[in-house]
Short mmCIF file of C-alpha atoms in Angstrom, two decimals:
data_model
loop_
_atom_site.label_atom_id
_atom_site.label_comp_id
_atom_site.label_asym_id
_atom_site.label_seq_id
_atom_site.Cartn_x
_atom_site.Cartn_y
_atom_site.Cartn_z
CA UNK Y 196 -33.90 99.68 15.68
CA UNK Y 197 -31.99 96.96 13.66
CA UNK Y 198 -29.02 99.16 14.49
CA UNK Y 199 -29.73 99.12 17.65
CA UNK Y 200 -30.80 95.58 18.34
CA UNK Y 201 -27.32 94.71 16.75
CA UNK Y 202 -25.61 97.03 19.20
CA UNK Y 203 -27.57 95.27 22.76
CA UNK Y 204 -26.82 91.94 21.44
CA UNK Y 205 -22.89 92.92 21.20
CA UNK Y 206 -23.24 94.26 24.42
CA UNK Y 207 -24.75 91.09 25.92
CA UNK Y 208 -21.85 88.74 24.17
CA UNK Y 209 -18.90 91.43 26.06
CA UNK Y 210 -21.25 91.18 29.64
CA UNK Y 211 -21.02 87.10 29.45
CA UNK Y 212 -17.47 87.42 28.57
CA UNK Y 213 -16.20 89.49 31.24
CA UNK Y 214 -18.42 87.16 33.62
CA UNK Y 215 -16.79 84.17 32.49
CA UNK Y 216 -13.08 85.93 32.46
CA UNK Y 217 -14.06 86.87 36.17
CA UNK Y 218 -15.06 83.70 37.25
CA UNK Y 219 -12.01 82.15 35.72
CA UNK Y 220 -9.66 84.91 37.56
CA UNK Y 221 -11.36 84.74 40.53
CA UNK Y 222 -11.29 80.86 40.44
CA UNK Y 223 -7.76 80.87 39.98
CA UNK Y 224 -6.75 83.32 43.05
CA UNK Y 225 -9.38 81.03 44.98
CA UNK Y 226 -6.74 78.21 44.87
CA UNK Y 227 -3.78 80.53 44.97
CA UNK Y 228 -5.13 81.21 49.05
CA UNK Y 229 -6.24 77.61 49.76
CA UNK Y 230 -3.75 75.01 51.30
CA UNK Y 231 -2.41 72.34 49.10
CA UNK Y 232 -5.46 69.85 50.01
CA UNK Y 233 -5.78 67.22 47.59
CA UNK Y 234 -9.39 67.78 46.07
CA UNK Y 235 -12.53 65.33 45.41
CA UNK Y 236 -12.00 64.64 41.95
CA UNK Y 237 -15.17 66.42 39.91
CA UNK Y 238 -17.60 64.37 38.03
CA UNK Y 239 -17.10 63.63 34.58
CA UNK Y 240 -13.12 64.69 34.88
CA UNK Y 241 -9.39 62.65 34.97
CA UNK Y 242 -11.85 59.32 36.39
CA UNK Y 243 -13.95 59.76 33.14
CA UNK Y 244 -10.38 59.68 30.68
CA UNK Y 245 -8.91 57.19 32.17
CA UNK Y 246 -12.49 54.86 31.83
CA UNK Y 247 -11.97 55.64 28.25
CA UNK Y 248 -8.53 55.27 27.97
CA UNK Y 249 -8.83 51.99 29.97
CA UNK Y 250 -12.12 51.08 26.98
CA UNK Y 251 -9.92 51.48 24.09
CA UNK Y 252 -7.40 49.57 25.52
CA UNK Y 253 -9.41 46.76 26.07
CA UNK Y 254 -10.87 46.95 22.95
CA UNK Y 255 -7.18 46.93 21.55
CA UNK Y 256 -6.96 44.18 23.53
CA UNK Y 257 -10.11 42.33 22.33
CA UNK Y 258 -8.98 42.68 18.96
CA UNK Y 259 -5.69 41.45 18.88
CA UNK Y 260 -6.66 38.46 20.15
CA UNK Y 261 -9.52 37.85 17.65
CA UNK Y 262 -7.65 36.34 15.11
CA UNK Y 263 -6.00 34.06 17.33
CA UNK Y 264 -9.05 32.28 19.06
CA UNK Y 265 -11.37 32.09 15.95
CA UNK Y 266 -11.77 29.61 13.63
CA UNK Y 267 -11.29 31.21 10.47
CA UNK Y 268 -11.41 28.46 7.66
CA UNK Y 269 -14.54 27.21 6.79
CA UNK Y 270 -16.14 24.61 4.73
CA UNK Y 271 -18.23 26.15 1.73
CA UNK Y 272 -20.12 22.72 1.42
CA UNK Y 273 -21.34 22.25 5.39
CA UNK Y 274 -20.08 25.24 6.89
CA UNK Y 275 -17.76 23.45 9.41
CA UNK Y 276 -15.06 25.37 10.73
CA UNK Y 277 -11.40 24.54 11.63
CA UNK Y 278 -8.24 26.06 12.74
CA UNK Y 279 -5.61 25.61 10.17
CA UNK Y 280 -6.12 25.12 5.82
CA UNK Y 281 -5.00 21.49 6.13
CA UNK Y 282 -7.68 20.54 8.65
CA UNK Y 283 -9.92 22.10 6.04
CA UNK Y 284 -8.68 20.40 3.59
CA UNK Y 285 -8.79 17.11 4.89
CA UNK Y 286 -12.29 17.80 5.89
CA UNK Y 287 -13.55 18.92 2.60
CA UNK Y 288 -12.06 15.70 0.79
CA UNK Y 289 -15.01 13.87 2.19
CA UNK Y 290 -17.70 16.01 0.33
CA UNK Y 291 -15.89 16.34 -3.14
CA UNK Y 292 -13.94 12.77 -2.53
CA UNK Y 293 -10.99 13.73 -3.90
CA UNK Y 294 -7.56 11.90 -3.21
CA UNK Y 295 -4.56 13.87 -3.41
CA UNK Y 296 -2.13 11.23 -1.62
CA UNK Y 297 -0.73 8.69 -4.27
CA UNK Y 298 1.30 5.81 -3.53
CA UNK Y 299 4.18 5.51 -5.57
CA UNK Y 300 4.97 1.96 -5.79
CA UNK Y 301 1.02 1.16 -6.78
CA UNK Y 302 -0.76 4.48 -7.58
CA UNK Y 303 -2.92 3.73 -4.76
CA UNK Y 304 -5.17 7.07 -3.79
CA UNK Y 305 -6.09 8.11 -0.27
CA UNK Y 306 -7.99 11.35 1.63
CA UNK Y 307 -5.17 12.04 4.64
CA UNK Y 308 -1.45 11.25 4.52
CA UNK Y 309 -1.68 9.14 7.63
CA UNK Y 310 -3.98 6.52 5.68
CA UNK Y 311 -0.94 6.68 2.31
CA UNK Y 312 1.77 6.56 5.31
CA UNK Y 313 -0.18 3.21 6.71
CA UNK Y 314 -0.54 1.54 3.08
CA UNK Y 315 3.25 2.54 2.17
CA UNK Y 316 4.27 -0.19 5.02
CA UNK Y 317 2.71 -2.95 3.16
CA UNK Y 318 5.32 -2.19 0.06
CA UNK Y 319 8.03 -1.59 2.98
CA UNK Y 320 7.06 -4.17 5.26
CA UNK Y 321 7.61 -2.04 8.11
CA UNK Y 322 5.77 -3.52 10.94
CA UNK Y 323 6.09 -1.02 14.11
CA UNK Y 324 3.51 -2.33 16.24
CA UNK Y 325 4.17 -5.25 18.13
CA UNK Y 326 2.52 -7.11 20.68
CA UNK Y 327 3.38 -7.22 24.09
CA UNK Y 328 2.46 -10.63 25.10
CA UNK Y 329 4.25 -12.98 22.04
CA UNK Y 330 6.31 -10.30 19.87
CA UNK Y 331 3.93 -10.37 16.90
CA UNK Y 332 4.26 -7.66 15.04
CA UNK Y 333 1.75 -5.34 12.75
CA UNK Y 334 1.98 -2.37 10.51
CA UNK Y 335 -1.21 -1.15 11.81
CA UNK Y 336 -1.93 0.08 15.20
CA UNK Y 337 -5.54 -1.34 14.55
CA UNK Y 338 -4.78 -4.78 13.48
CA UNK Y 339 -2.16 -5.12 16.88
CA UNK Y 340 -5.19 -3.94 18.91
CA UNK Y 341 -7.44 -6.65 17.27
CA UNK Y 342 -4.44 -9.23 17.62
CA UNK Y 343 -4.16 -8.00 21.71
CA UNK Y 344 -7.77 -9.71 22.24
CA UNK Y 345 -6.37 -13.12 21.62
CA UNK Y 346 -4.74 -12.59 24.34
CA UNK Y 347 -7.82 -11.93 26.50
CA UNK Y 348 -9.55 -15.24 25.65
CA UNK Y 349 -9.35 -18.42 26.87
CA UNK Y 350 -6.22 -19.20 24.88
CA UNK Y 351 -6.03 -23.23 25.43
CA UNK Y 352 -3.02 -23.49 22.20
CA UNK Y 353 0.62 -22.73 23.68
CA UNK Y 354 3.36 -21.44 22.11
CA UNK Y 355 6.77 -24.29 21.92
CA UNK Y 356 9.14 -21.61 22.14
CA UNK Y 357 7.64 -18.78 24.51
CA UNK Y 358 5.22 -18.38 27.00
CA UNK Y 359 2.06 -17.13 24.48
CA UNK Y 360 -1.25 -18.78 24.45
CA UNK Y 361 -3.56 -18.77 21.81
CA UNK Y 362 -7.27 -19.42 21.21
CA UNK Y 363 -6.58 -21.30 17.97
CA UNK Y 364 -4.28 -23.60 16.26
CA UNK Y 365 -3.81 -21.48 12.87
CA UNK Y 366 -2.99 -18.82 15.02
CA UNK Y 367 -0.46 -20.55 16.80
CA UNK Y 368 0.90 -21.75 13.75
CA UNK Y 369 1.03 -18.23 12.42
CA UNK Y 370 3.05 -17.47 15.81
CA UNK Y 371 5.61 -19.87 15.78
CA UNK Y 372 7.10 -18.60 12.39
CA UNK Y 373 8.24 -15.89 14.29
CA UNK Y 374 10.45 -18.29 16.17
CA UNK Y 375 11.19 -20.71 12.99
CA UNK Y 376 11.79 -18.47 10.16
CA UNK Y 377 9.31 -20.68 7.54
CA UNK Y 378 7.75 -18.67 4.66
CA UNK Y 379 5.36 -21.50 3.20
CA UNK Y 380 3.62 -18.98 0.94
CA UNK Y 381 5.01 -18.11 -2.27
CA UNK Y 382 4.19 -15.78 -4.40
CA UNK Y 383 3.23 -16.63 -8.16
CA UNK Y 384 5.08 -13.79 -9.98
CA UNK Y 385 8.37 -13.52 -8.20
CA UNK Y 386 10.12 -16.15 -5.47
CA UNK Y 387 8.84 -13.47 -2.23
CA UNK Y 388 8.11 -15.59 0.50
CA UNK Y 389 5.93 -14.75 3.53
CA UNK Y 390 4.35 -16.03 6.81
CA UNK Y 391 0.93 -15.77 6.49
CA UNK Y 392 -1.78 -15.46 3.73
CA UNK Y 393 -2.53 -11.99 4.27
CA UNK Y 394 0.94 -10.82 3.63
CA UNK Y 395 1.28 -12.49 0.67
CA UNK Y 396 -2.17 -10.93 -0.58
CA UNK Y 397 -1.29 -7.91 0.31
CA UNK Y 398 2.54 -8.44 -1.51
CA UNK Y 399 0.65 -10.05 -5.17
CA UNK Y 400 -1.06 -6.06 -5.38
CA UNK Y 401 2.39 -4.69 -6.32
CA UNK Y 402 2.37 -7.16 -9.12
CA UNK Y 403 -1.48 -6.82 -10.38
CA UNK Y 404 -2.19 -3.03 -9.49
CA UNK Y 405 -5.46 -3.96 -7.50
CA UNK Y 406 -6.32 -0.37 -5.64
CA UNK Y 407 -8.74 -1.79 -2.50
CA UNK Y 408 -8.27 1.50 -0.57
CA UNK Y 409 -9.61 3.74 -3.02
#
């Protein structure tokens, strides 16, 4: 019987070949005879490959761009994230303090370059800022911003020489140098001369090392 059994079960496998080799033939002389119609595309055929074709390239896609519109740099102290290593950088200077940036005409320290690039002009005495209304001129865009609001108030002091008003008369005063020329403060360690108070405070550091932006 095993002999047997073996033997119908090979003759069931040759049965359900031949079926399937007929349906194939018979298929194919089935659209031999029919006109050249295009057909209904089947179910789960050429639609179905080019969904997946269309999937992967998307996720191609998806994944090239990634990279580009993440934020990949990330503080280990917060968790903050930022575009580019010096952002970081920058950012994480605030938790560990440190200050890479050092002057080198007073060994002053500072967090960002744009803070040592503002303190270098006080060495320099480059003064790019100036006022609009009476020519005064700062090396700080924050200190001509706070000198612009003189402007704004009742300014009862006018200037000899131009047409600026002022709400004081030391501020006045400290105008009209521009027009004059006068240096009345002098430093103590060297003959530099300057118009005002502040620059000569800010000059004497050179000469004494104080760091006040540390």
């Amino acid at each position: 019987f095993v002999f047997n059994g073996i033997k119908i079960e090979e003759d069931l496998e040759k049965i359900v070949e031949q079926e399937n080799n007929s349906d194939c033939f018979d298929g194919f002389h089935e659209n031999q005879n029919e006109e050249s119609i295009p057909n209904e595309p089947k179910e789960n055929s050429r639609p179905m490959i080019n969904e997946s074709h269309e999937a992967i390239k998307n996720q191609q896609i998806n994944f090239n761009l990634k990279p580009v519109h993440e934020k990949h740099n990330k503080c280990v102290y917060c968790g903050a994230n930022f575009w580019n290593v010096l952002d970081l950088k920058h950012h994480v200077s605030i938790h560990t303090g440190e200050e890479p940036y050092e002057c080198e005409n007073c060994e002053a320290k500072f967090k960002t370059m744009s803070n040592l690039r503002n303190h270098v002009k006080i060495h320099s005495g480059e003064k790019p800022y100036e006022c609009k209304h009476c020519g005064a001129k700062f090396n700080k865009s924050s200190s001509l911003k706070g000198h612009v609001q003189i402007h704004n108030l009742e300014s009862p002091y006018k200037c000899q020489y131009c047409d600026a008003t002022f709400y004081n008369m030391s501020t006045l005063k400290n105008h009209v140098r521009i027009h004059t020329g006068e240096k009345p403060y002098k430093c103590e360690h060297c003959d530099a001369k300057f118009k005002t108070t502040s620059n000569l405070k800010n000059h004497i550091r050179i000469h004494t090392g104080e760091k006040p932006y540390k």
